[in-house]
Amino acid sequence: MFSFRTAYRAFCSFHLVAPPRHYLRLAAKMHSKVIIIGSGPAGHTAAIYAARANLSPVMFEGMMAGGVAPGGQLTTTTEVENFPGFPEGITGSELTDKLREQSTRFGTDIITETISRVDLAARPIKVWREDADGDNDAPDTCDALIVATGATAKRLHIAGEDEYWQRGMSACAVCDGAAPIFRNKPLVVIGGGDSACEEATFLTKYASHVYIAVRRDAFRASNIMAKRAANHPKITVLWNTHVAEAKGNGKQLTHVVLQDAKSGEKRDLEVSGLFYAIGHTPNTAFLSGQLDTDETGYLLVKPGSTITKIRGVFAAGDVHDKQYRQAITAAGSGCMAALDAEKYLEELEAEEQEKAAAGKL
């Protein structure tokens, strides 16, 4: 079985091109003051702040980690209109490129590999790269670790989803709902919890009408959220309903196929947008339970900070934020993580100096 690294080297050799500089360094393990795992707005903001503080951060941006390209969920967003500084809007991939460019400008060393496991009890902290070449026993090490691996939106992978994902299908109403393709058009939200009710209500600002497809005969949402959605004049709840298929004209989603959960009967529903609201999965499997999480898997931090239960380990962005989940809030969290890490490293250096001084007495 070939690893991505092996395949990429073969590709570069065949096409007579050299891999980029950061790729050439992949075989060399290293010690760093700060390692950042993840390359979304949280990771890159942490990198920018850490680099400007002369901490020489190393970022493992991941290669299809969680099935998503480097840059995280932002790369799957078409138009970003709510990130400050871009009055005309910017695509998710363009914003990711600008974040990456700014990180490297200040000296962040970005490595396109995925971290597969860590040892947070070790000092220095140890991290292992995902590697099929047999090098897993050689870890990279660091004094401070920032976990910014985000959370992956759950999807049902219905028929037609691959063709119409981000062409009428999304997992973030707040991110994408105001896009022109959804304005004054009928939309459908899949889910039965608070998120589904909240996102459906949000979408009524832009849609001509919103349907909520609920697979059971009742909401799982809180009473107040359920009543708000059910009583909204622009919302229709489709009970006992599965969305079986997404269809379109080859360019955009135009309708979905609904299936009655009891009778199995199918019918078409004309919509221009489908939004999943069935939850997110924090990308924390590689931590193997070494950090505390809540009941849904989000990392727990000290209130008002990014500090986890293990000294020297910090969590930034959607990996611990299940409430806001926005690019701008993730960026702010990344800033906090870098500042928390900088303070920790200063404390660590002071402690080492005290130990050294005590040893000379």
PDB file of N, CA and C in Angstrom, residues 184-275:
ATOM      1  N   ASN A 184     -34.901  33.962  -2.197  1.00  0.00           N
ATOM      2  CA  ASN A 184     -36.260  33.904  -2.758  1.00  0.00           C
ATOM      3  C   ASN A 184     -36.545  32.577  -3.448  1.00  0.00           C
ATOM      4  N   LYS A 185     -35.943  31.512  -2.929  1.00  0.00           N
ATOM      5  CA  LYS A 185     -36.139  30.173  -3.475  1.00  0.00           C
ATOM      6  C   LYS A 185     -36.587  29.232  -2.352  1.00  0.00           C
ATOM      7  N   PRO A 186     -37.294  28.151  -2.687  1.00  0.00           N
ATOM      8  CA  PRO A 186     -37.652  27.164  -1.672  1.00  0.00           C
ATOM      9  C   PRO A 186     -36.427  26.339  -1.281  1.00  0.00           C
ATOM     10  N   LEU A 187     -36.285  26.078   0.019  1.00  0.00           N
ATOM     11  CA  LEU A 187     -35.138  25.343   0.547  1.00  0.00           C
ATOM     12  C   LEU A 187     -35.623  24.245   1.477  1.00  0.00           C
ATOM     13  N   VAL A 188     -34.792  23.228   1.684  1.00  0.00           N
ATOM     14  CA  VAL A 188     -35.130  22.165   2.620  1.00  0.00           C
ATOM     15  C   VAL A 188     -33.977  21.957   3.587  1.00  0.00           C
ATOM     16  N   VAL A 189     -34.322  21.780   4.852  1.00  0.00           N
ATOM     17  CA  VAL A 189     -33.355  21.491   5.908  1.00  0.00           C
ATOM     18  C   VAL A 189     -33.602  20.076   6.397  1.00  0.00           C
ATOM     19  N   ILE A 190     -32.545  19.299   6.554  1.00  0.00           N
ATOM     20  CA  ILE A 190     -32.667  17.935   7.061  1.00  0.00           C
ATOM     21  C   ILE A 190     -32.200  17.902   8.503  1.00  0.00           C
ATOM     22  N   GLY A 191     -33.059  17.436   9.404  1.00  0.00           N
ATOM     23  CA  GLY A 191     -32.704  17.331  10.810  1.00  0.00           C
ATOM     24  C   GLY A 191     -33.917  17.531  11.690  1.00  0.00           C
ATOM     25  N   GLY A 192     -33.788  17.147  12.957  1.00  0.00           N
ATOM     26  CA  GLY A 192     -34.918  17.279  13.859  1.00  0.00           C
ATOM     27  C   GLY A 192     -34.566  17.875  15.205  1.00  0.00           C
ATOM     28  N   GLY A 193     -33.324  18.344  15.340  1.00  0.00           N
ATOM     29  CA  GLY A 193     -32.886  18.911  16.604  1.00  0.00           C
ATOM     30  C   GLY A 193     -32.900  20.424  16.613  1.00  0.00           C
ATOM     31  N   ASP A 194     -32.273  20.992  17.646  1.00  0.00           N
ATOM     32  CA  ASP A 194     -32.212  22.446  17.766  1.00  0.00           C
ATOM     33  C   ASP A 194     -31.542  23.092  16.557  1.00  0.00           C
ATOM     34  N   SER A 195     -30.469  22.457  16.073  1.00  0.00           N
ATOM     35  CA  SER A 195     -29.746  23.033  14.932  1.00  0.00           C
ATOM     36  C   SER A 195     -30.645  23.148  13.710  1.00  0.00           C
ATOM     37  N   ALA A 196     -31.426  22.107  13.452  1.00  0.00           N
ATOM     38  CA  ALA A 196     -32.316  22.121  12.287  1.00  0.00           C
ATOM     39  C   ALA A 196     -33.359  23.224  12.415  1.00  0.00           C
ATOM     40  N   CYS A 197     -33.957  23.344  13.589  1.00  0.00           N
ATOM     41  CA  CYS A 197     -34.969  24.386  13.801  1.00  0.00           C
ATOM     42  C   CYS A 197     -34.358  25.778  13.702  1.00  0.00           C
ATOM     43  N   GLU A 198     -33.182  25.934  14.291  1.00  0.00           N
ATOM     44  CA  GLU A 198     -32.518  27.230  14.271  1.00  0.00           C
ATOM     45  C   GLU A 198     -32.106  27.618  12.851  1.00  0.00           C
ATOM     46  N   GLU A 199     -31.550  26.659  12.102  1.00  0.00           N
ATOM     47  CA  GLU A 199     -31.092  26.974  10.751  1.00  0.00           C
ATOM     48  C   GLU A 199     -32.272  27.213   9.810  1.00  0.00           C
ATOM     49  N   ALA A 200     -33.351  26.470   9.997  1.00  0.00           N
ATOM     50  CA  ALA A 200     -34.537  26.699   9.173  1.00  0.00           C
ATOM     51  C   ALA A 200     -35.095  28.096   9.421  1.00  0.00           C
ATOM     52  N   THR A 201     -35.158  28.480  10.684  1.00  0.00           N
ATOM     53  CA  THR A 201     -35.649  29.815  11.028  1.00  0.00           C
ATOM     54  C   THR A 201     -34.739  30.889  10.441  1.00  0.00           C
ATOM     55  N   PHE A 202     -33.440  30.662  10.526  1.00  0.00           N
ATOM     56  CA  PHE A 202     -32.482  31.604   9.948  1.00  0.00           C
ATOM     57  C   PHE A 202     -32.695  31.751   8.445  1.00  0.00           C
ATOM     58  N   LEU A 203     -32.922  30.647   7.759  1.00  0.00           N
ATOM     59  CA  LEU A 203     -33.061  30.666   6.299  1.00  0.00           C
ATOM     60  C   LEU A 203     -34.314  31.390   5.825  1.00  0.00           C
ATOM     61  N   THR A 204     -35.305  31.536   6.704  1.00  0.00           N
ATOM     62  CA  THR A 204     -36.525  32.250   6.293  1.00  0.00           C
ATOM     63  C   THR A 204     -36.247  33.710   5.947  1.00  0.00           C
ATOM     64  N   LYS A 205     -35.103  34.228   6.380  1.00  0.00           N
ATOM     65  CA  LYS A 205     -34.733  35.603   6.030  1.00  0.00           C
ATOM     66  C   LYS A 205     -34.500  35.749   4.532  1.00  0.00           C
ATOM     67  N   TYR A 206     -34.118  34.648   3.896  1.00  0.00           N
ATOM     68  CA  TYR A 206     -33.713  34.707   2.490  1.00  0.00           C
ATOM     69  C   TYR A 206     -34.607  33.876   1.572  1.00  0.00           C
ATOM     70  N   ALA A 207     -35.118  32.765   2.068  1.00  0.00           N
ATOM     71  CA  ALA A 207     -35.863  31.831   1.226  1.00  0.00           C
ATOM     72  C   ALA A 207     -37.303  32.280   1.009  1.00  0.00           C
ATOM     73  N   SER A 208     -37.895  31.780  -0.073  1.00  0.00           N
ATOM     74  CA  SER A 208     -39.328  31.996  -0.270  1.00  0.00           C
ATOM     75  C   SER A 208     -40.117  31.095   0.670  1.00  0.00           C
ATOM     76  N   HIS A 209     -39.566  29.907   0.943  1.00  0.00           N
ATOM     77  CA  HIS A 209     -40.183  28.979   1.881  1.00  0.00           C
ATOM     78  C   HIS A 209     -39.131  27.962   2.307  1.00  0.00           C
ATOM     79  N   VAL A 210     -39.285  27.439   3.517  1.00  0.00           N
ATOM     80  CA  VAL A 210     -38.337  26.458   4.045  1.00  0.00           C
ATOM     81  C   VAL A 210     -39.089  25.224   4.521  1.00  0.00           C
ATOM     82  N   TYR A 211     -38.623  24.068   4.086  1.00  0.00           N
ATOM     83  CA  TYR A 211     -39.155  22.787   4.552  1.00  0.00           C
ATOM     84  C   TYR A 211     -38.146  22.157   5.505  1.00  0.00           C
ATOM     85  N   ILE A 212     -38.658  21.526   6.553  1.00  0.00           N
ATOM     86  CA  ILE A 212     -37.797  20.751   7.446  1.00  0.00           C
ATOM     87  C   ILE A 212     -38.190  19.288   7.311  1.00  0.00           C
ATOM     88  N   ALA A 213     -37.274  18.466   6.845  1.00  0.00           N
ATOM     89  CA  ALA A 213     -37.529  17.035   6.710  1.00  0.00           C
ATOM     90  C   ALA A 213     -37.077  16.336   7.986  1.00  0.00           C
ATOM     91  N   VAL A 214     -38.051  15.783   8.716  1.00  0.00           N
ATOM     92  CA  VAL A 214     -37.786  15.114   9.992  1.00  0.00           C
ATOM     93  C   VAL A 214     -38.130  13.638   9.833  1.00  0.00           C
ATOM     94  N   ARG A 215     -37.203  12.774  10.136  1.00  0.00           N
ATOM     95  CA  ARG A 215     -37.420  11.350   9.877  1.00  0.00           C
ATOM     96  C   ARG A 215     -38.397  10.702  10.856  1.00  0.00           C
ATOM     97  N   ARG A 216     -38.677  11.368  11.971  1.00  0.00           N
ATOM     98  CA  ARG A 216     -39.632  10.839  12.950  1.00  0.00           C
ATOM     99  C   ARG A 216     -40.909  11.680  12.918  1.00  0.00           C
ATOM    100  N   ASP A 217     -41.785  11.418  13.905  1.00  0.00           N
ATOM    101  CA  ASP A 217     -43.040  12.174  13.963  1.00  0.00           C
ATOM    102  C   ASP A 217     -42.996  13.275  15.014  1.00  0.00           C
ATOM    103  N   ALA A 218     -41.787  13.609  15.476  1.00  0.00           N
ATOM    104  CA  ALA A 218     -41.634  14.673  16.466  1.00  0.00           C
ATOM    105  C   ALA A 218     -40.215  15.223  16.399  1.00  0.00           C
ATOM    106  N   PHE A 219     -40.060  16.472  16.823  1.00  0.00           N
ATOM    107  CA  PHE A 219     -38.734  17.073  16.911  1.00  0.00           C
ATOM    108  C   PHE A 219     -37.973  16.509  18.111  1.00  0.00           C
ATOM    109  N   ARG A 220     -36.661  16.503  18.010  1.00  0.00           N
ATOM    110  CA  ARG A 220     -35.804  16.249  19.162  1.00  0.00           C
ATOM    111  C   ARG A 220     -35.400  17.572  19.808  1.00  0.00           C
ATOM    112  N   ALA A 221     -35.766  18.651  19.174  1.00  0.00           N
ATOM    113  CA  ALA A 221     -35.373  19.987  19.619  1.00  0.00           C
ATOM    114  C   ALA A 221     -36.073  20.360  20.921  1.00  0.00           C
ATOM    115  N   SER A 222     -35.529  21.386  21.580  1.00  0.00           N
ATOM    116  CA  SER A 222     -36.168  21.920  22.773  1.00  0.00           C
ATOM    117  C   SER A 222     -37.530  22.485  22.395  1.00  0.00           C
ATOM    118  N   ASN A 223     -38.416  22.567  23.367  1.00  0.00           N
ATOM    119  CA  ASN A 223     -39.779  23.020  23.096  1.00  0.00           C
ATOM    120  C   ASN A 223     -39.822  24.397  22.448  1.00  0.00           C
ATOM    121  N   ILE A 224     -39.010  25.301  22.957  1.00  0.00           N
ATOM    122  CA  ILE A 224     -39.055  26.665  22.432  1.00  0.00           C
ATOM    123  C   ILE A 224     -38.583  26.723  20.981  1.00  0.00           C
ATOM    124  N   MET A 225     -37.542  25.957  20.652  1.00  0.00           N
ATOM    125  CA  MET A 225     -37.043  25.957  19.277  1.00  0.00           C
ATOM    126  C   MET A 225     -38.030  25.258  18.351  1.00  0.00           C
ATOM    127  N   ALA A 226     -38.617  24.162  18.829  1.00  0.00           N
ATOM    128  CA  ALA A 226     -39.575  23.413  18.016  1.00  0.00           C
ATOM    129  C   ALA A 226     -40.808  24.261  17.708  1.00  0.00           C
ATOM    130  N   LYS A 227     -41.335  24.948  18.720  1.00  0.00           N
ATOM    131  CA  LYS A 227     -42.517  25.780  18.514  1.00  0.00           C
ATOM    132  C   LYS A 227     -42.222  26.943  17.568  1.00  0.00           C
ATOM    133  N   ARG A 228     -41.057  27.524  17.732  1.00  0.00           N
ATOM    134  CA  ARG A 228     -40.686  28.654  16.879  1.00  0.00           C
ATOM    135  C   ARG A 228     -40.660  28.249  15.411  1.00  0.00           C
ATOM    136  N   ALA A 229     -40.110  27.068  15.141  1.00  0.00           N
ATOM    137  CA  ALA A 229     -40.037  26.599  13.752  1.00  0.00           C
ATOM    138  C   ALA A 229     -41.411  26.167  13.245  1.00  0.00           C
ATOM    139  N   ALA A 230     -42.119  25.379  14.056  1.00  0.00           N
ATOM    140  CA  ALA A 230     -43.404  24.834  13.616  1.00  0.00           C
ATOM    141  C   ALA A 230     -44.446  25.916  13.375  1.00  0.00           C
ATOM    142  N   ASN A 231     -44.349  27.017  14.116  1.00  0.00           N
ATOM    143  CA  ASN A 231     -45.345  28.081  13.997  1.00  0.00           C
ATOM    144  C   ASN A 231     -44.947  29.183  13.020  1.00  0.00           C
ATOM    145  N   HIS A 232     -43.775  29.053  12.424  1.00  0.00           N
ATOM    146  CA  HIS A 232     -43.320  30.101  11.506  1.00  0.00           C
ATOM    147  C   HIS A 232     -44.102  30.012  10.195  1.00  0.00           C
ATOM    148  N   PRO A 233     -44.619  31.119   9.701  1.00  0.00           N
ATOM    149  CA  PRO A 233     -45.447  31.078   8.476  1.00  0.00           C
ATOM    150  C   PRO A 233     -44.686  30.651   7.219  1.00  0.00           C
ATOM    151  N   LYS A 234     -43.369  30.745   7.241  1.00  0.00           N
ATOM    152  CA  LYS A 234     -42.588  30.369   6.057  1.00  0.00           C
ATOM    153  C   LYS A 234     -41.932  28.993   6.194  1.00  0.00           C
ATOM    154  N   ILE A 235     -42.334  28.236   7.227  1.00  0.00           N
ATOM    155  CA  ILE A 235     -41.746  26.908   7.449  1.00  0.00           C
ATOM    156  C   ILE A 235     -42.827  25.841   7.415  1.00  0.00           C
ATOM    157  N   THR A 236     -42.569  24.770   6.691  1.00  0.00           N
ATOM    158  CA  THR A 236     -43.428  23.584   6.688  1.00  0.00           C
ATOM    159  C   THR A 236     -42.604  22.398   7.165  1.00  0.00           C
ATOM    160  N   VAL A 237     -43.130  21.693   8.161  1.00  0.00           N
ATOM    161  CA  VAL A 237     -42.424  20.520   8.686  1.00  0.00           C
ATOM    162  C   VAL A 237     -42.949  19.273   7.989  1.00  0.00           C
ATOM    163  N   LEU A 238     -42.049  18.491   7.448  1.00  0.00           N
ATOM    164  CA  LEU A 238     -42.391  17.238   6.771  1.00  0.00           C
ATOM    165  C   LEU A 238     -42.053  16.091   7.711  1.00  0.00           C
ATOM    166  N   TRP A 239     -43.068  15.598   8.437  1.00  0.00           N
ATOM    167  CA  TRP A 239     -42.841  14.539   9.417  1.00  0.00           C
ATOM    168  C   TRP A 239     -42.629  13.194   8.728  1.00  0.00           C
ATOM    169  N   ASN A 240     -41.925  12.305   9.413  1.00  0.00           N
ATOM    170  CA  ASN A 240     -41.693  10.936   8.914  1.00  0.00           C
ATOM    171  C   ASN A 240     -41.193  10.948   7.465  1.00  0.00           C
ATOM    172  N   THR A 241     -40.238  11.803   7.226  1.00  0.00           N
ATOM    173  CA  THR A 241     -39.785  12.002   5.849  1.00  0.00           C
ATOM    174  C   THR A 241     -38.273  11.886   5.729  1.00  0.00           C
ATOM    175  N   HIS A 242     -37.846  11.074   4.783  1.00  0.00           N
ATOM    176  CA  HIS A 242     -36.435  10.977   4.417  1.00  0.00           C
ATOM    177  C   HIS A 242     -36.225  11.724   3.108  1.00  0.00           C
ATOM    178  N   VAL A 243     -35.070  12.336   2.965  1.00  0.00           N
ATOM    179  CA  VAL A 243     -34.664  12.853   1.658  1.00  0.00           C
ATOM    180  C   VAL A 243     -33.804  11.771   1.030  1.00  0.00           C
ATOM    181  N   ALA A 244     -34.316  11.172  -0.036  1.00  0.00           N
ATOM    182  CA  ALA A 244     -33.665  10.002  -0.623  1.00  0.00           C
ATOM    183  C   ALA A 244     -32.668  10.345  -1.715  1.00  0.00           C
ATOM    184  N   GLU A 245     -32.878  11.475  -2.387  1.00  0.00           N
ATOM    185  CA  GLU A 245     -32.023  11.776  -3.535  1.00  0.00           C
ATOM    186  C   GLU A 245     -32.035  13.272  -3.840  1.00  0.00           C
ATOM    187  N   ALA A 246     -30.901  13.759  -4.319  1.00  0.00           N
ATOM    188  CA  ALA A 246     -30.789  15.135  -4.797  1.00  0.00           C
ATOM    189  C   ALA A 246     -30.695  15.106  -6.314  1.00  0.00           C
ATOM    190  N   LYS A 247     -31.500  15.947  -6.962  1.00  0.00           N
ATOM    191  CA  LYS A 247     -31.492  15.987  -8.424  1.00  0.00           C
ATOM    192  C   LYS A 247     -31.346  17.428  -8.901  1.00  0.00           C
ATOM    193  N   GLY A 248     -30.884  17.574 -10.136  1.00  0.00           N
ATOM    194  CA  GLY A 248     -30.713  18.906 -10.682  1.00  0.00           C
ATOM    195  C   GLY A 248     -30.585  18.895 -12.184  1.00  0.00           C
ATOM    196  N   ASN A 249     -30.094  20.011 -12.693  1.00  0.00           N
ATOM    197  CA  ASN A 249     -29.957  20.163 -14.146  1.00  0.00           C
ATOM    198  C   ASN A 249     -28.527  19.950 -14.623  1.00  0.00           C
ATOM    199  N   GLY A 250     -27.708  19.381 -13.760  1.00  0.00           N
ATOM    200  CA  GLY A 250     -26.303  19.183 -14.092  1.00  0.00           C
ATOM    201  C   GLY A 250     -25.417  20.308 -13.605  1.00  0.00           C
ATOM    202  N   LYS A 251     -26.030  21.456 -13.290  1.00  0.00           N
ATOM    203  CA  LYS A 251     -25.278  22.604 -12.796  1.00  0.00           C
ATOM    204  C   LYS A 251     -25.654  22.961 -11.361  1.00  0.00           C
ATOM    205  N   GLN A 252     -26.962  22.924 -11.080  1.00  0.00           N
ATOM    206  CA  GLN A 252     -27.463  23.291  -9.766  1.00  0.00           C
ATOM    207  C   GLN A 252     -28.557  22.330  -9.332  1.00  0.00           C
ATOM    208  N   LEU A 253     -28.713  22.211  -8.021  1.00  0.00           N
ATOM    209  CA  LEU A 253     -29.813  21.432  -7.460  1.00  0.00           C
ATOM    210  C   LEU A 253     -31.137  22.080  -7.847  1.00  0.00           C
ATOM    211  N   THR A 254     -32.103  21.277  -8.266  1.00  0.00           N
ATOM    212  CA  THR A 254     -33.424  21.814  -8.623  1.00  0.00           C
ATOM    213  C   THR A 254     -34.544  21.174  -7.814  1.00  0.00           C
ATOM    214  N   HIS A 255     -34.352  19.953  -7.350  1.00  0.00           N
ATOM    215  CA  HIS A 255     -35.366  19.318  -6.508  1.00  0.00           C
ATOM    216  C   HIS A 255     -34.771  18.119  -5.781  1.00  0.00           C
ATOM    217  N   VAL A 256     -35.507  17.635  -4.798  1.00  0.00           N
ATOM    218  CA  VAL A 256     -35.108  16.444  -4.050  1.00  0.00           C
ATOM    219  C   VAL A 256     -36.235  15.422  -4.112  1.00  0.00           C
ATOM    220  N   VAL A 257     -35.866  14.178  -3.884  1.00  0.00           N
ATOM    221  CA  VAL A 257     -36.845  13.098  -3.821  1.00  0.00           C
ATOM    222  C   VAL A 257     -37.095  12.778  -2.355  1.00  0.00           C
ATOM    223  N   LEU A 258     -38.337  12.937  -1.930  1.00  0.00           N
ATOM    224  CA  LEU A 258     -38.731  12.634  -0.558  1.00  0.00           C
ATOM    225  C   LEU A 258     -39.306  11.227  -0.484  1.00  0.00           C
ATOM    226  N   GLN A 259     -39.069  10.566   0.641  1.00  0.00           N
ATOM    227  CA  GLN A 259     -39.622   9.228   0.849  1.00  0.00           C
ATOM    228  C   GLN A 259     -40.306   9.171   2.201  1.00  0.00           C
ATOM    229  N   ASP A 260     -41.558   8.738   2.192  1.00  0.00           N
ATOM    230  CA  ASP A 260     -42.309   8.587   3.433  1.00  0.00           C
ATOM    231  C   ASP A 260     -41.714   7.443   4.241  1.00  0.00           C
ATOM    232  N   ALA A 261     -41.349   7.717   5.500  1.00  0.00           N
ATOM    233  CA  ALA A 261     -40.686   6.717   6.331  1.00  0.00           C
ATOM    234  C   ALA A 261     -41.583   5.533   6.659  1.00  0.00           C
ATOM    235  N   LYS A 262     -42.892   5.713   6.586  1.00  0.00           N
ATOM    236  CA  LYS A 262     -43.818   4.628   6.921  1.00  0.00           C
ATOM    237  C   LYS A 262     -44.275   3.854   5.692  1.00  0.00           C
ATOM    238  N   SER A 263     -44.721   4.559   4.676  1.00  0.00           N
ATOM    239  CA  SER A 263     -45.270   3.881   3.493  1.00  0.00           C
ATOM    240  C   SER A 263     -44.218   3.575   2.433  1.00  0.00           C
ATOM    241  N   GLY A 264     -43.102   4.304   2.479  1.00  0.00           N
ATOM    242  CA  GLY A 264     -42.079   4.133   1.458  1.00  0.00           C
ATOM    243  C   GLY A 264     -42.370   4.892   0.177  1.00  0.00           C
ATOM    244  N   GLU A 265     -43.505   5.568   0.130  1.00  0.00           N
ATOM    245  CA  GLU A 265     -43.890   6.313  -1.070  1.00  0.00           C
ATOM    246  C   GLU A 265     -42.930   7.473  -1.318  1.00  0.00           C
ATOM    247  N   LYS A 266     -42.609   7.697  -2.586  1.00  0.00           N
ATOM    248  CA  LYS A 266     -41.681   8.759  -2.961  1.00  0.00           C
ATOM    249  C   LYS A 266     -42.392   9.857  -3.746  1.00  0.00           C
ATOM    250  N   ARG A 267     -41.876  11.076  -3.595  1.00  0.00           N
ATOM    251  CA  ARG A 267     -42.401  12.195  -4.374  1.00  0.00           C
ATOM    252  C   ARG A 267     -41.310  13.240  -4.527  1.00  0.00           C
ATOM    253  N   ASP A 268     -41.431  14.058  -5.546  1.00  0.00           N
ATOM    254  CA  ASP A 268     -40.460  15.118  -5.799  1.00  0.00           C
ATOM    255  C   ASP A 268     -40.868  16.398  -5.074  1.00  0.00           C
ATOM    256  N   LEU A 269     -39.868  17.140  -4.625  1.00  0.00           N
ATOM    257  CA  LEU A 269     -40.097  18.447  -4.016  1.00  0.00           C
ATOM    258  C   LEU A 269     -39.140  19.435  -4.674  1.00  0.00           C
ATOM    259  N   GLU A 270     -39.690  20.481  -5.249  1.00  0.00           N
ATOM    260  CA  GLU A 270     -38.858  21.477  -5.921  1.00  0.00           C
ATOM    261  C   GLU A 270     -38.194  22.389  -4.895  1.00  0.00           C
ATOM    262  N   VAL A 271     -36.880  22.359  -4.856  1.00  0.00           N
ATOM    263  CA  VAL A 271     -36.097  23.226  -3.968  1.00  0.00           C
ATOM    264  C   VAL A 271     -34.813  23.625  -4.686  1.00  0.00           C
ATOM    265  N   SER A 272     -34.267  24.746  -4.287  1.00  0.00           N
ATOM    266  CA  SER A 272     -32.987  25.193  -4.844  1.00  0.00           C
ATOM    267  C   SER A 272     -31.838  25.000  -3.870  1.00  0.00           C
ATOM    268  N   GLY A 273     -32.171  24.553  -2.663  1.00  0.00           N
ATOM    269  CA  GLY A 273     -31.121  24.342  -1.678  1.00  0.00           C
ATOM    270  C   GLY A 273     -31.483  23.275  -0.671  1.00  0.00           C
ATOM    271  N   LEU A 274     -30.484  22.492  -0.277  1.00  0.00           N
ATOM    272  CA  LEU A 274     -30.638  21.478   0.763  1.00  0.00           C
ATOM    273  C   LEU A 274     -29.551  21.717   1.792  1.00  0.00           C
ATOM    274  N   PHE A 275     -29.948  21.804   3.061  1.00  0.00           N
ATOM    275  CA  PHE A 275     -29.005  22.058   4.143  1.00  0.00           C
ATOM    276  C   PHE A 275     -29.070  20.932   5.170  1.00  0.00           C
TER     277      PHE A 275
END
